[in-house]
Structure formats: C-alpha cells, structure tokens
Amino acid sequence: MSTASCDVRNVVLVGHTGAGKTVLVDRLLATAGPPERQNGDHQLAHTSYVGHADPDHRPSRSVSLSLCSVSHRGLTINLLDTPGYPDFVGELRAGLRAADAALFVVSAVDGVDGATGLLWTECAEVGMPRAIAITHLDQGRADFTAAVEECQRAFGTGVLPAWLPSRAAGGGVRLTGLLTGRIVEYGAGGRRESAAESGRSDVRHVAARAALVEGIIAESEDETLLDRYLSGADPDSDLLLADLEKAVTRGTFFPVLPIGLLAEQRADQTQDQSRTQDRDGRDRDGRDGDGGPARAGGFGSVELLDLFVQGFPAPAEHPLPPLSRPDGTACDPGAGDPAGPLVAEVVKTTTDPYVGRMSVVRVFSGTLRPDDPVHVSGHGRAAAGRADHDDDERVGALSRPYGSVLHSVPDCPAGGICVVTKLATAETGDTLSSLDDPRHLPAWTMPEPLLPIAIRARGRADEDRLATALSRLAIEDPTLRVVQDPQTAQLVLWSMGEAHAESVLERLAQRYGATVDRVPTVIPLRETLRAPARGVGRQVKQSGGHGQYAVCQIEVEPLPPGSGFEFVDEVVGGAIPRSFIPSVEKGVRAQMAQGVRAGHPLTDLRVRLVDGKSHSVDSSDLAFQIAGGLALRDAARSGGVVVLEPVLAVDVSVPDEFVGTVVSDLSTRRGRVVGMDPVPPAPGSASTFAATRTIVHAEVPEREMSRYAIELRSLSHGTGSFRRQPHGYEPMPPQLADSLLG
C-alpha cells in the first residue's frame, strides 16, 4: 500500500441519514479487499467492517466519524464515513477538514434533503471537489435518470453521469461508461468488462456522452481536446480521463455514478441479517461467492474506486489551512512537502478499552513517525469551555484501520491519515508539530450546541465516575459542552439535538459505567419590586444575657432592567452607628440572594437606608444584618413582587420560503421580532439550496427556547439555523408566574 503523497486519496462520504454511506463504504472495502487479499486470499468472509471500527457503533445508524484505508490500483484511499443525522455535524466537519474531496451519497428513493443541500453549498464556497453516488438503485421505486435530474435541479448543471445503468440478461446490471466507452456487466458470474459494440449506442447514451465530454472540456480548459471535439472527431478516452481530474478539482464539475446490489445479493443480504455474527463482526457462513471481491461490492463499486484514483485530486493539490505560531504570530503556510516541517491535526479522538486513547490524525506537512517527540497545541476554543494548552509528547504507534483491525505503518507522510495511539494530552482539533518549530492550525468552524439537557447521577458510585467521564467525552466531542450552572446548581449538557444527547448518555453508561437521570432544566428566574415601598426591620431579643437589638428603616424602589443593585446611606443624626451601616447592606444583599417570594434572587433595586435605632450594649453586626433582611422582606410585602424571566436575543437564518412560518412560530413563543436582514447567496454557487436567506432577529423568553434546536429543524425541513445570546430579564406574565410559583 503506497503512502507517498501523490499516491493517496482522502475522500469523505456525506449525505442524509439512510442514504447508505456506511453500506457503501462496506461494499468498497469488500471490493478492494483487506490487506490479506493482496496475497491472493479471496475467501475471507465479509459482513460489515465499518460498523465495528467504532466502539460506540449502533447498527441502526452511524453516530461518529469512521476511517478505513484501502488500496486500489496501487494507491491508498482513505475513506471517511460521516454520520448523516444533523445532530452529529461535528463529526461531519471533522471529516471535511481531513479530506481533499467529498462524495455525496444520494438515495435514488429518498432524493436530496435540505441538510444535504446546505452542505453542498458549504463545500461550494470553499471549492471542494465533489462527486455523487446514486444509491438504492436495486430498490423497486428507484429511477437513476430521475435521481440525476433531481441532483441537477438541486446542485446545478455541472452534475453529469459518468456511467449509465441498464438491466442485463439474467437479472444482472449493465453499466455503460460514457468516458471509457466500455461495457461492464454484473451478474451471477461476477464482473465482466468489454468494449462497446460499434453502432449500438442509443440516443440516450450519445446525448449523455456529449454533455459529459463538453463538461470536461469546459472545466479542464484543454484547447487540444476542444479542437479535436469541434472538428467532429471522437475524443480519445485516455485524453478525457487525463482531463477528468482537472475538471473535478476545480469544484464545478461533478460526475455521477450508480451504486446498488444485484438481485441475488439483496436476497442474501436479507438472510444475513438473521445470522449470528462472530465477535470480530464477520458472518460465520458468509462468502464472497464466485464473483470474488468485485461482486461482493455490488455493481458500481469498482467504477467508484476508479473515480477516486483517476478523478479526485491528490493531497498536494489541496491548499493548506492558514498556519500561525502558538503565540498567534503568522508563519509560512508551507506546501505540504513530506520533507517539510511537521504540521498535523487531530481530527477525532476515541478511547478503546484495550488500546487506550486513539487519535485520528491528518498530516498536512512533514512526516509523522512512531516515537517522534511532537508539540501539541490547542488554542481558540475558550467559548466551548476548553482552556488553551501547549504540551510536548511522544508519538506512539502508527496504524491504518481496516474496520476494527489496525495495520501498523512505519510512517505517515504529508497528505496521509493515520491512527496514533497513546497521545495523552492531545484533543480533537489540536495541532501536532515539531518541537523546534511549533505551529498551530486554526480550529475548524463548529456549530454551537443549543439543546440543554440537565442530568443527575443516579447513585454515589455514578457521581464519582461522572466528572472523569464527562471530561473525557468533552475532549473527544467538540460539539458537547458541559456546564455546572452556578445559579441553578444543575449539571447541564449542551448538545446538538436529542439523538446527540442520547448518544452521550449511552456512552456514559456503557463505556464509563456512570448512570445518570435526566431532570427538568431549571430556568434561572429573578424577582424585583413592583412599586416603591418602605420597610422596617426589627431584631430585638433579650434572654437574660447579651441580647440583640437593631432597627432599620429603608425605602426601596425598582430600577430599570439591568441596573443591578444600589445601596444609599441617608441616615442622619447617628441613629445607626457608622460601623453598622455595612452590616445593614450585607443583610439586604443576603436577603436579595435568597429572594422574598419563591427563592429567586432580587435584582434591579435601589435601597435607601433612611433611619434606625441601636443599643449601646446589645447592638451588633449580626443584629443589623438580620434587621436589614427583615426590612427588605417588609418592603416586598408592601410593594409587591414581580417575577423576571431571562430573555434571549435570537437570530434565526432560514430560506425566504420559511420566513413566515418562523415568524409565526416565534410569536407563539411570546417572542418579539425586532428586524429582518436578507442574506444573498454565496457567489458562484449554483445550488437551489443557496437561494436568498433571511435572518430574523427576535427577543424570546429563554423558557420558550429550550427545545428550539429540534423544532426549528422540523419547521424549516432541516435548512434553518439560529444563534442565541443573553439579552436581559423582563417581567413574566402574572398568570404564568402564578402557575409556576403556585
């Protein structure tokens, strides 16, 4: 397996949940075969390799980034399988950071959803090379032509099929290569390739080939090929394949390939689902059959691997992210040279019960070798609660995963992706560089977790394990934020959605043995006075010994929201000795922190101490503290108490077609829309999902926004996003306050 930078392809598979990304990676691995197959052993069982590479894998869906490395035509292909569910967008962005090209997996049955469209627009803005795999073509309702047309409407006219599928005799599938001019038949006998018969191409094939050739010529800007095409000569397939990579690399030409299972494979798959699997994830009875590894991958798998080799760019063609020193000063970005200074990034961190901590590392420059000392730099994630750090470590063993099996490698040069063990302090997003020339890569953009989940340890043993478990999970998952709320004393996990929260709770229980219960999230309320009032506090006790004597009179008035607390001393004539004035203020502040109605702190008050009495013997600091608190409670009874609730400033970004729905929904949440700003589409993006968007600015009570991350996704069909920040406190409607406080 070659590890030279020019002989590596890093491909991330993206698409909505259920599109078949993990299944497709499994088929590609079955087609290319594990390292043992390079020695001619084609009798290895195969059921699922990707699903067992992650200790937190669930058979129903992928919840984390998975890396698998295969060899095809002498090149190493690193396949990064990403979750399709929106809650795990952090894993998706990690895969995009590590890859040089993206394969969008689109179901021929389900089509293109809004989240996939937004991701396409995001890739277009950075010019990432893309291709499309149409899956589920073996299902009854699947239509390849209709699926391609939908992709063209969604993603633009640069979407063009490179292979056309059709039915073959005996229930097989025939693929016609529009570039190669070859016919590939998949059937019971395996995969057979032959040259197309002269004069047998139908009108559909001719038109599709003409569009594909014109697209490659336009994007590759090959004048020689253009002159040959305009003269009426049929362009040579080798010339077209040579220009294919140029066209794809520009990020405006997107080949489409069909993917599916043969009829007998689909029947075998149904039977295999009921079989018991071995501990290593392979079926006891499964075999590749007579067709060998190519047949095991279904139809289109070999052609897709060929596209990765022939059409996707090498890592050296992908520009490096901007670099800086750990102190923030700029430095030379470098050119991705294996002999250059080491610059690598941890894109994923996991913990294996047997191996320990494992880090998936993308090397951008230099060469990473076992036992090398490296500088670990982590900066710029203070908003997520992660402190900046700079440490020196020694690299452990290097390997490349094939499912759950790790194959050792002697080094990992620039452009490669590998798994590094026993990096004790490195976290997801950290930069690895040489000790004598430390460098830092900026953290990739991560969405803010917006769904709060309050938890409580079920028992004392769970409580002891919880802190360690949460700290480790936060290191692995940058989209998880752990907050110990000082106002409510609750432990709150901020997650991306319900599925993300459930995944975190399952890992706590299964991996770390920390069982927790979900409890209602408490919204921190406040109180203030409804109207100005006077209050008198008397602390007079005499029990035969040293007594307590303190009387104070205060006047309290509410202040505008956000004003805080003011204490004014207006005592004249020495009614209260100067040494006890701070004691009254201390007592008032203590009572404000405790609240006067339902235990919520008071705020936005001005308290004027106007009069009082003292005793030469029995007055004390404690007595005047108690009297100050009693005076505030007396004033609250006279002036009445208003409950204040926190209000958020919310910016909701949605396509124009959903603006009315979002505004109406915000109104039902007692929100006030304070403005709207149109956002034009990004330049050069032809996707229909890049249509003009609008940002709706609103002020909404925090109580109404606890599950908005989930509900906005439903309202906007997965195309909306929002940001929130504290805006202040406002009075809660009396009827709602009475219902909450009883």
XYZ file of C-alpha atoms in Angstrom:
742
model
C 0.000 0.000 0.000
C 1.641 3.229 -1.157
C 1.939 6.082 1.313
C 3.566 8.704 -0.943
C 1.631 11.967 -1.015
C 0.853 11.670 -4.726
C -0.450 8.111 -4.211
C -3.074 8.980 -1.591
C -6.716 9.987 -1.961
C -8.675 11.286 1.024
C -12.420 11.059 0.422
C -15.216 11.965 2.836
C -18.662 10.428 2.298
C -21.536 12.745 3.176
C -25.294 12.632 2.782
C -28.512 12.409 4.727
C -29.170 9.601 7.150
C -30.364 6.428 5.433
C -28.699 7.256 2.117
C -26.366 4.273 2.538
C -22.960 5.815 3.243
C -21.762 3.155 5.671
C -23.121 0.361 3.491
C -21.328 1.892 0.512
C -18.023 2.008 2.409
C -18.546 -1.640 3.314
C -19.009 -2.504 -0.362
C -15.921 -0.550 -1.366
C -13.902 -2.384 1.270
C -15.297 -5.697 0.079
C -14.362 -4.797 -3.488
C -10.825 -3.620 -2.737
C -10.331 -6.326 -0.126
C -8.387 -6.209 3.140
C -4.588 -6.280 3.088
C -4.668 -10.095 3.220
C -6.412 -10.197 -0.151
C -3.407 -8.622 -1.805
C -1.771 -12.022 -1.313
C -4.497 -13.717 -3.298
C -6.819 -14.823 -0.499
C -10.343 -14.072 -1.720
C -12.159 -16.433 0.628
C -12.497 -14.070 3.585
C -15.973 -13.623 4.980
C -17.494 -10.169 4.791
C -20.456 -8.677 6.520
C -19.534 -5.277 7.926
C -16.139 -3.742 8.578
C -17.047 -0.119 9.211
C -19.691 -0.848 11.825
C -17.196 -2.444 14.193
C -14.457 0.161 13.918
C -16.200 2.390 16.447
C -16.890 1.113 19.981
C -19.985 3.321 20.103
C -21.427 1.988 16.839
C -25.157 1.326 16.622
C -26.445 -0.962 13.915
C -29.295 1.413 13.071
C -27.161 4.478 12.302
C -23.652 5.880 12.389
C -23.025 8.396 15.140
C -19.330 9.127 14.660
C -16.627 9.535 12.047
C -15.068 6.273 10.820
C -11.813 5.916 8.895
C -10.988 2.965 6.645
C -7.972 2.702 4.356
C -7.930 0.505 1.258
C -5.620 0.006 -1.700
C -6.778 0.246 -5.319
C -4.588 0.277 -8.399
C -1.529 0.923 -6.238
C -2.983 3.963 -4.442
C -4.096 4.322 -0.839
C -7.680 5.524 -0.482
C -8.688 6.848 2.931
C -12.474 6.660 3.236
C -14.032 8.880 5.917
C -17.585 7.802 6.674
C -19.614 10.544 8.372
C -22.959 10.404 10.188
C -25.906 11.692 8.223
C -28.032 12.728 11.166
C -27.850 16.518 11.765
C -27.087 16.054 15.469
C -23.603 14.743 14.656
C -22.496 17.630 12.465
C -19.277 17.911 14.488
C -18.152 14.517 13.164
C -19.092 15.654 9.660
C -16.992 18.810 9.864
C -14.043 16.807 11.168
C -14.310 14.577 8.084
C -14.439 17.604 5.790
C -11.309 19.003 7.435
C -9.368 15.767 6.916
C -10.482 15.098 3.316
C -9.471 16.561 -0.020
C -12.690 15.661 -1.872
C -16.269 14.774 -0.978
C -18.552 12.041 -2.277
C -22.209 12.990 -1.836
C -24.291 9.860 -1.346
C -27.876 10.383 -2.565
C -30.619 7.795 -2.304
C -32.474 7.209 -5.566
C -35.609 6.641 -3.486
C -35.437 9.497 -0.970
C -33.736 12.167 -3.088
C -31.948 15.275 -1.819
C -32.928 16.760 1.532
C -32.363 20.283 2.813
C -29.415 19.450 5.061
C -27.554 17.831 2.141
C -28.264 20.882 0.018
C -26.832 23.218 2.634
C -23.730 21.058 2.928
C -23.308 21.180 -0.856
C -23.415 24.979 -0.706
C -20.850 24.988 2.089
C -18.490 22.820 0.021
C -19.051 25.055 -2.998
C -17.997 28.133 -1.041
C -14.575 26.594 -0.337
C -14.248 24.949 -3.770
C -14.080 21.365 -2.509
C -14.094 18.780 -5.355
C -17.261 16.675 -5.310
C -18.845 13.677 -6.977
C -22.216 11.991 -6.470
C -23.084 8.343 -5.888
C -26.709 7.393 -6.504
C -27.547 4.502 -4.157
C -30.511 2.175 -3.584
C -30.853 1.574 -7.321
C -31.679 -2.048 -6.527
C -34.974 -0.997 -4.951
C -38.224 -1.137 -6.874
C -39.046 2.593 -6.889
C -35.524 3.665 -7.850
C -35.004 5.619 -11.081
C -31.444 6.642 -11.961
C -32.441 9.199 -14.587
C -34.951 10.867 -12.267
C -32.382 10.930 -9.455
C -29.801 12.610 -11.700
C -32.344 15.205 -12.791
C -33.197 15.962 -9.168
C -29.492 16.392 -8.369
C -29.131 18.723 -11.345
C -32.044 20.838 -10.131
C -30.623 20.916 -6.624
C -26.885 21.258 -7.329
C -26.627 22.817 -10.774
C -25.883 21.853 -14.367
C -22.362 20.633 -13.537
C -23.890 17.355 -12.327
C -23.387 14.812 -15.153
C -23.478 10.978 -15.137
C -20.243 9.155 -15.957
C -21.896 5.712 -16.157
C -25.400 4.752 -17.244
C -27.051 1.645 -15.741
C -29.432 -0.689 -17.526
C -30.806 -4.176 -16.977
C -28.887 -7.148 -18.304
C -29.937 -10.702 -19.013
C -30.456 -12.993 -16.024
C -31.277 -10.202 -13.597
C -27.851 -8.583 -13.825
C -26.905 -4.965 -14.364
C -25.046 -3.409 -17.276
C -23.055 -0.207 -16.837
C -22.095 1.843 -19.886
C -19.023 4.012 -19.412
C -19.558 7.386 -21.067
C -15.863 8.248 -20.749
C -14.204 4.897 -21.234
C -16.564 3.581 -23.902
C -16.563 0.249 -22.052
C -19.445 -2.025 -21.087
C -19.372 -3.642 -17.648
C -21.841 -6.393 -16.793
C -22.528 -7.560 -13.244
C -24.301 -10.849 -12.817
C -24.188 -14.279 -11.259
C -20.842 -14.901 -12.942
C -19.229 -11.825 -11.454
C -17.978 -8.719 -13.221
C -17.230 -8.804 -16.954
C -15.861 -5.870 -18.921
C -15.870 -5.474 -22.694
C -15.637 -2.811 -25.361
C -18.861 -1.234 -26.589
C -20.108 -2.592 -29.874
C -19.823 -0.151 -32.750
C -23.140 1.396 -33.770
C -25.024 0.001 -30.761
C -25.159 3.237 -28.715
C -28.685 4.586 -28.386
C -29.732 8.232 -28.456
C -29.708 8.463 -24.655
C -26.103 7.320 -24.422
C -24.988 9.622 -27.229
C -26.592 12.676 -25.643
C -25.255 11.855 -22.180
C -21.727 11.301 -23.515
C -21.811 14.567 -25.454
C -22.867 16.507 -22.354
C -20.166 14.824 -20.255
C -17.417 15.469 -22.806
C -18.426 19.098 -23.186
C -18.447 19.498 -19.396
C -14.942 18.093 -19.043
C -13.611 20.210 -21.902
C -15.167 23.377 -20.474
C -13.847 22.832 -16.972
C -10.403 21.460 -17.839
C -9.812 24.197 -20.463
C -7.916 21.742 -22.674
C -7.689 23.526 -26.026
C -6.250 20.486 -27.791
C -9.177 18.376 -26.737
C -11.574 21.184 -27.651
C -10.163 21.487 -31.179
C -10.419 17.739 -31.640
C -14.019 17.729 -30.430
C -15.056 20.689 -32.600
C -13.541 19.038 -35.667
C -16.017 16.190 -35.268
C -13.524 13.592 -34.101
C -14.479 11.438 -31.130
C -12.155 12.387 -28.229
C -9.875 9.625 -27.071
C -10.879 8.062 -23.740
C -7.366 8.405 -22.347
C -7.415 12.152 -23.032
C -10.778 12.501 -21.355
C -9.620 10.573 -18.296
C -6.472 12.711 -18.121
C -8.621 15.879 -18.037
C -11.188 14.420 -15.654
C -9.154 15.257 -12.557
C -8.637 18.851 -13.717
C -12.374 19.278 -14.207
C -13.298 17.734 -10.839
C -10.580 19.595 -8.923
C -11.979 22.980 -9.969
C -15.094 22.209 -7.959
C -17.642 22.967 -10.691
C -17.888 19.591 -12.451
C -19.482 16.690 -10.607
C -19.553 13.154 -12.075
C -22.391 10.863 -11.037
C -22.086 7.092 -10.590
C -24.784 4.435 -9.992
C -24.449 2.098 -6.997
C -26.542 -0.898 -5.991
C -26.828 -4.592 -5.204
C -27.616 -7.403 -7.580
C -30.878 -9.273 -7.138
C -29.281 -12.337 -5.564
C -27.120 -10.161 -3.325
C -30.195 -8.423 -1.998
C -31.767 -11.791 -1.189
C -28.568 -12.908 0.536
C -28.477 -9.655 2.500
C -31.956 -10.304 3.865
C -30.908 -13.763 5.017
C -27.668 -12.484 6.521
C -29.495 -10.071 8.799
C -30.824 -13.010 10.843
C -27.482 -14.787 11.206
C -25.340 -14.625 14.287
C -22.088 -12.753 13.774
C -18.706 -13.576 15.234
C -17.012 -11.351 17.769
C -14.925 -9.668 15.074
C -18.038 -8.626 13.160
C -17.807 -11.151 10.314
C -20.526 -13.631 9.451
C -19.597 -17.255 10.125
C -21.136 -18.512 6.912
C -20.800 -15.529 4.548
C -18.620 -15.900 1.463
C -17.823 -13.668 -1.466
C -19.072 -16.263 -3.910
C -17.838 -16.994 -7.371
C -17.628 -13.332 -8.342
C -14.762 -12.555 -5.960
C -14.333 -9.190 -4.267
C -15.728 -7.154 -7.163
C -19.051 -8.961 -6.973
C -19.126 -8.678 -3.174
C -19.284 -4.910 -3.517
C -22.336 -4.884 -5.774
C -22.425 -3.012 -9.071
C -20.636 0.314 -9.438
C -18.102 -0.214 -6.632
C -15.097 -0.831 -8.897
C -16.054 2.140 -11.049
C -16.311 4.352 -7.972
C -12.870 3.298 -6.755
C -11.537 4.062 -10.238
C -13.072 7.533 -9.998
C -11.269 8.144 -6.721
C -7.976 7.203 -8.360
C -8.464 8.914 -11.730
C -10.716 11.857 -10.939
C -10.054 13.041 -7.385
C -7.085 15.272 -6.543
C -4.025 14.207 -4.585
C -3.457 15.890 -1.202
C -0.696 18.072 -2.657
C -3.315 19.827 -4.808
C -5.375 20.794 -1.754
C -4.240 24.121 -0.230
C -3.124 24.002 3.384
C -5.181 25.805 6.013
C -3.575 29.036 7.295
C -0.848 28.498 9.882
C 0.350 30.522 12.843
C 2.662 30.168 15.798
C 1.162 29.135 19.124
C 1.628 32.755 20.258
C -0.564 33.978 17.377
C 2.115 35.315 15.018
C 1.854 34.330 11.353
C 4.221 31.868 9.712
C 4.916 30.375 6.292
C 1.906 28.203 5.304
C 4.152 25.634 3.619
C 3.388 23.476 0.612
C 2.517 20.067 2.018
C 6.014 18.676 1.482
C 6.751 15.325 3.214
C 10.255 16.640 3.877
C 8.991 19.939 5.293
C 8.202 20.921 8.876
C 5.679 18.711 10.623
C 2.101 20.035 10.721
C -0.653 17.572 11.584
C -4.094 17.810 13.167
C -6.113 15.544 15.441
C -9.497 15.244 13.704
C -11.007 12.651 16.038
C -10.278 11.217 19.474
C -11.683 7.969 20.829
C -10.959 5.694 23.761
C -10.632 1.960 23.236
C -10.980 -0.263 26.338
C -7.949 -2.320 25.265
C -5.735 0.080 23.291
C -6.450 3.264 25.240
C -6.753 6.687 23.630
C -6.625 6.656 19.836
C -6.285 9.812 17.724
C -7.135 10.033 14.029
C -4.525 12.423 12.631
C -4.333 14.139 9.234
C -0.783 15.085 8.282
C -0.660 18.292 6.245
C 3.124 18.757 6.083
C 6.218 16.799 7.029
C 6.223 13.138 8.060
C 4.909 11.652 11.286
C 6.888 8.721 12.678
C 6.498 6.500 15.744
C 8.321 7.634 18.887
C 8.874 11.133 17.483
C 8.557 13.938 20.048
C 5.907 16.459 18.996
C 4.463 19.713 20.277
C 0.701 19.589 20.954
C -1.025 22.944 20.585
C -4.687 23.654 21.334
C -5.960 27.236 21.091
C -9.106 29.161 20.256
C -11.797 27.045 21.909
C -12.373 29.030 25.088
C -16.024 29.574 24.121
C -16.532 25.820 24.353
C -15.044 25.734 27.840
C -11.689 24.267 26.780
C -8.593 26.021 28.047
C -5.664 26.722 25.727
C -2.759 24.344 26.182
C 0.721 23.646 24.816
C 2.377 20.345 25.684
C 5.211 18.144 24.478
C 4.502 14.460 23.875
C 5.962 11.416 22.204
C 4.051 9.766 19.361
C 3.007 6.157 19.889
C 2.406 3.511 17.244
C 1.025 4.493 13.832
C -1.561 2.419 12.001
C -4.254 2.466 9.351
C -7.635 0.927 10.154
C -9.487 -1.633 8.101
C -12.664 -1.804 10.136
C -11.748 -2.879 13.663
C -8.301 -4.145 12.592
C -5.344 -1.764 12.833
C -2.454 -2.370 10.421
C 0.841 -0.855 11.521
C 2.655 1.557 9.206
C 6.249 2.791 9.528
C 5.363 6.463 8.950
C 2.674 8.828 7.686
C 3.908 11.472 5.225
C 2.127 14.688 4.226
C -1.321 14.009 2.824
C -1.859 10.826 4.800
C -4.301 9.974 7.563
C -3.401 7.549 10.317
C -4.344 6.451 13.805
C -1.926 7.405 16.589
C -2.121 5.696 19.957
C -1.285 6.983 23.429
C -1.331 10.726 22.850
C -2.186 11.562 26.440
C -2.992 15.292 26.167
C -3.974 15.731 22.510
C -7.638 16.621 21.997
C -9.826 16.787 18.916
C -8.750 19.835 16.921
C -5.221 20.063 18.367
C -2.181 20.628 16.163
C 0.906 18.391 16.203
C 4.172 19.981 15.108
C 7.902 19.664 15.685
C 9.388 20.773 18.995
C 11.888 23.167 17.437
C 9.347 24.768 15.072
C 5.889 24.674 16.744
C 2.925 25.685 14.587
C -0.798 25.937 15.019
C -3.764 25.273 12.729
C -6.914 27.283 13.430
C -9.796 25.221 14.744
C -12.425 24.418 12.147
C -15.825 26.025 12.458
C -18.074 24.149 14.831
C -21.762 24.857 15.363
C -22.804 25.872 18.849
C -24.664 23.216 20.857
C -28.109 24.645 21.578
C -30.092 21.864 23.257
C -29.695 21.816 27.083
C -30.060 18.503 28.934
C -29.908 18.582 32.741
C -28.627 15.375 34.342
C -28.122 13.972 37.836
C -26.029 10.999 38.909
C -28.236 8.078 39.885
C -26.077 6.940 42.782
C -22.945 7.787 44.741
C -20.791 5.463 42.644
C -22.118 7.110 39.452
C -21.343 10.533 40.888
C -17.725 9.544 41.482
C -17.292 8.412 37.866
C -19.272 11.207 36.227
C -16.732 14.047 36.341
C -13.963 11.962 34.763
C -16.307 10.531 32.125
C -17.660 13.923 31.077
C -14.190 15.455 30.814
C -13.094 12.645 28.505
C -16.217 12.897 26.367
C -15.737 16.666 26.028
C -12.197 16.047 24.772
C -13.486 13.608 22.149
C -16.514 15.631 21.061
C -16.057 19.390 20.443
C -19.815 19.827 19.980
C -20.512 18.758 23.564
C -20.371 21.415 26.252
C -20.557 20.566 29.951
C -21.733 23.376 32.254
C -22.163 23.388 36.018
C -24.705 26.202 36.308
C -23.837 28.239 39.420
C -27.307 29.826 39.565
C -29.363 26.639 39.462
C -26.692 24.190 40.748
C -27.589 21.907 37.829
C -25.186 19.916 35.661
C -26.228 20.741 32.098
C -25.046 19.063 28.901
C -25.393 21.285 25.859
C -25.809 19.039 22.827
C -26.685 19.340 19.137
C -30.011 17.531 19.445
C -31.929 14.716 21.060
C -30.015 11.953 19.252
C -26.699 13.521 20.232
C -27.797 13.736 23.875
C -28.941 10.105 23.900
C -25.616 9.043 22.396
C -23.707 10.865 25.144
C -25.815 9.303 27.902
C -25.334 5.834 26.421
C -21.570 6.288 26.297
C -21.574 7.452 29.905
C -23.349 4.277 30.985
C -21.762 1.691 28.688
C -18.189 2.906 28.428
C -17.653 4.559 31.809
C -20.307 2.913 33.977
C -21.805 6.260 35.007
C -25.603 6.045 35.015
C -27.474 9.345 35.124
C -31.077 10.509 35.155
C -32.440 13.338 33.072
C -34.162 16.037 35.117
C -36.122 19.117 34.010
C -33.863 22.018 33.115
C -34.342 24.893 35.560
C -34.540 28.381 34.075
C -32.933 30.918 36.449
C -35.646 33.437 37.328
C -35.287 36.745 39.152
C -37.516 38.924 41.270
C -37.902 42.672 41.681
C -40.337 45.029 43.351
C -43.453 46.107 41.531
C -43.550 49.606 43.081
C -41.610 51.760 45.558
C -42.165 50.802 49.175
C -40.964 51.359 52.719
C -39.913 48.616 55.068
C -38.909 48.318 58.705
C -36.747 45.577 60.126
C -36.632 44.911 63.875
C -34.326 42.417 65.534
C -34.934 42.736 69.272
C -34.149 39.799 71.548
C -33.365 39.723 75.240
C -32.847 36.416 77.021
C -31.025 37.318 80.170
C -27.559 37.599 78.720
C -26.092 39.576 75.839
C -29.111 40.405 73.613
C -29.676 41.584 70.069
C -31.027 44.989 69.212
C -31.233 46.548 65.754
C -33.912 48.559 63.984
C -33.558 49.896 60.470
C -35.930 51.637 58.109
C -35.407 51.501 54.355
C -37.042 52.840 51.228
C -36.898 50.580 48.177
C -37.609 51.447 44.552
C -37.287 49.330 41.392
C -34.689 50.300 38.808
C -34.692 49.848 35.008
C -33.815 46.303 33.824
C -30.112 45.593 34.007
C -29.340 48.288 36.573
C -28.372 45.839 39.299
C -28.327 46.945 42.939
C -27.684 50.294 44.605
C -27.386 50.929 48.347
C -27.635 54.527 49.573
C -26.883 55.626 53.143
C -29.192 58.503 54.137
C -29.042 58.078 57.901
C -28.642 61.384 59.748
C -28.028 62.226 63.353
C -26.201 58.984 64.149
C -29.409 56.959 64.502
C -27.359 53.973 63.340
C -23.648 53.992 64.158
C -21.397 54.227 61.090
C -19.823 50.867 61.900
C -23.181 49.097 61.440
C -24.139 50.681 58.075
C -22.179 47.998 56.117
C -23.916 45.351 58.239
C -27.338 46.540 57.036
C -26.156 46.456 53.425
C -24.751 42.960 53.924
C -28.074 41.765 55.323
C -30.007 43.325 52.436
C -27.724 41.664 49.895
C -28.057 38.285 51.614
C -31.856 38.564 51.552
C -31.764 39.586 47.874
C -29.781 36.450 47.065
C -32.355 34.296 48.891
C -35.394 36.023 47.372
C -38.559 37.107 49.070
C -41.315 35.214 47.259
C -40.205 31.947 45.711
C -36.490 31.776 46.391
C -35.355 33.626 43.268
C -32.749 36.394 43.669
C -33.904 40.003 43.639
C -32.343 42.437 41.229
C -32.664 45.966 39.834
C -33.291 47.664 43.180
C -32.211 50.855 44.906
C -32.282 50.584 48.705
C -32.009 53.752 50.792
C -31.304 53.388 54.478
C -33.133 56.365 55.993
C -33.434 55.715 59.725
C -32.969 53.219 62.541
C -32.163 52.618 66.178
C -29.337 50.987 68.060
C -28.391 49.989 71.588
C -25.059 50.727 73.181
C -24.701 47.168 74.511
C -26.982 44.815 72.567
C -26.457 46.124 69.020
C -24.097 44.030 66.910
C -23.070 43.301 63.363
C -25.256 40.182 63.251
C -28.299 42.015 64.620
C -28.147 44.704 61.922
C -27.634 42.074 59.212
C -30.807 40.333 60.328
C -32.674 43.640 60.567
C -31.622 44.615 57.029
C -33.013 41.386 55.639
C -36.287 41.762 57.569
C -36.673 45.322 56.311
C -36.363 44.170 52.700
C -38.953 41.440 53.240
C -41.326 44.002 54.805
C -40.887 46.343 51.829
C -41.542 43.491 49.399
C -44.863 42.744 51.103
C -45.897 46.364 50.694
C -44.680 46.995 47.155
C -45.420 43.606 45.619
C -43.037 41.324 43.777
C -42.633 40.853 40.021
C -41.054 37.676 38.653
C -38.448 38.306 35.950
C -37.500 35.735 33.336
C -34.368 35.679 31.130
C -34.840 36.830 27.546
C -32.612 35.811 24.651
C -31.620 37.759 21.567
C -32.165 35.196 18.803
C -31.017 35.332 15.169
C -32.787 32.739 13.025
C -31.447 32.115 9.493
C -33.847 30.392 7.088
C -34.596 30.387 3.354
C -37.113 33.018 2.363
C -39.894 30.476 1.919
C -39.853 29.670 5.643
C -39.726 33.235 6.998
C -43.487 33.447 7.555
C -43.573 30.097 9.341
C -40.672 31.057 11.610
C -42.119 34.482 12.479
C -45.483 32.922 13.320
C -43.807 30.298 15.497
C -41.762 32.914 17.365
C -44.961 34.797 18.122
C -46.444 31.702 19.761
C -43.336 31.615 21.962
C -44.051 35.127 23.258
C -41.245 36.427 21.084
C -40.901 39.899 19.559
C -39.485 40.189 16.049
C -37.260 43.280 16.029
C -35.898 43.129 12.489
C -35.013 41.117 9.392
C -31.937 41.135 7.169
C -31.740 39.455 3.738
C -28.632 37.362 3.088
C -27.722 36.957 -0.603
C -26.425 33.589 -1.850
C -22.704 32.977 -1.973
C -21.073 33.987 -5.278
C -20.643 31.178 -7.765
C -22.995 28.728 -6.079
C -25.493 27.182 -8.479
C -27.339 25.129 -5.879
C -31.022 25.830 -5.407
C -30.362 25.492 -1.685
C -28.153 28.584 -1.919
C -31.240 30.723 -2.535
C -31.593 34.007 -0.701
C -31.945 33.563 3.031
C -33.272 35.889 5.686
C -32.054 36.391 9.225
C -34.941 37.049 11.609
C -33.920 38.987 14.712
C -36.148 38.412 17.725
C -36.258 38.632 21.501
C -37.705 35.474 23.038
C -38.029 34.250 26.648
C -35.451 31.563 27.369
C -38.157 29.325 28.804
C -39.659 29.036 25.306
C -36.371 28.186 23.566
C -35.219 25.063 25.390
C -36.121 22.710 22.505
C -35.964 25.182 19.642
C -32.962 23.406 18.104
C -35.219 20.419 17.396
C -38.347 22.348 16.478
C -36.623 24.719 14.020
C -35.244 21.718 12.169
C -38.792 20.494 11.680
C -40.163 23.910 10.715
C -37.500 24.557 8.067
C -37.067 20.985 6.782
C -33.523 20.930 8.100
C -32.438 24.183 6.407
C -32.663 26.591 9.353
C -30.116 27.585 11.951
C -30.054 30.040 14.824
C -27.841 31.741 17.344
C -28.753 32.900 20.822
C -27.241 35.155 23.439
C -28.490 36.647 26.708
C -30.469 39.858 26.304
C -31.554 40.558 29.879
C -34.543 39.975 32.159
C -38.132 41.043 31.635
C -41.321 40.650 33.721
C -43.063 37.330 33.308
C -46.825 37.466 32.641
C -48.593 37.337 36.036
C -50.733 34.324 35.166
C -47.685 32.353 34.079
C -45.712 33.401 37.150
C -48.582 32.373 39.421
C -48.813 28.962 37.754
C -45.065 28.382 38.086
C -44.784 29.569 41.677
C -48.090 28.177 42.927
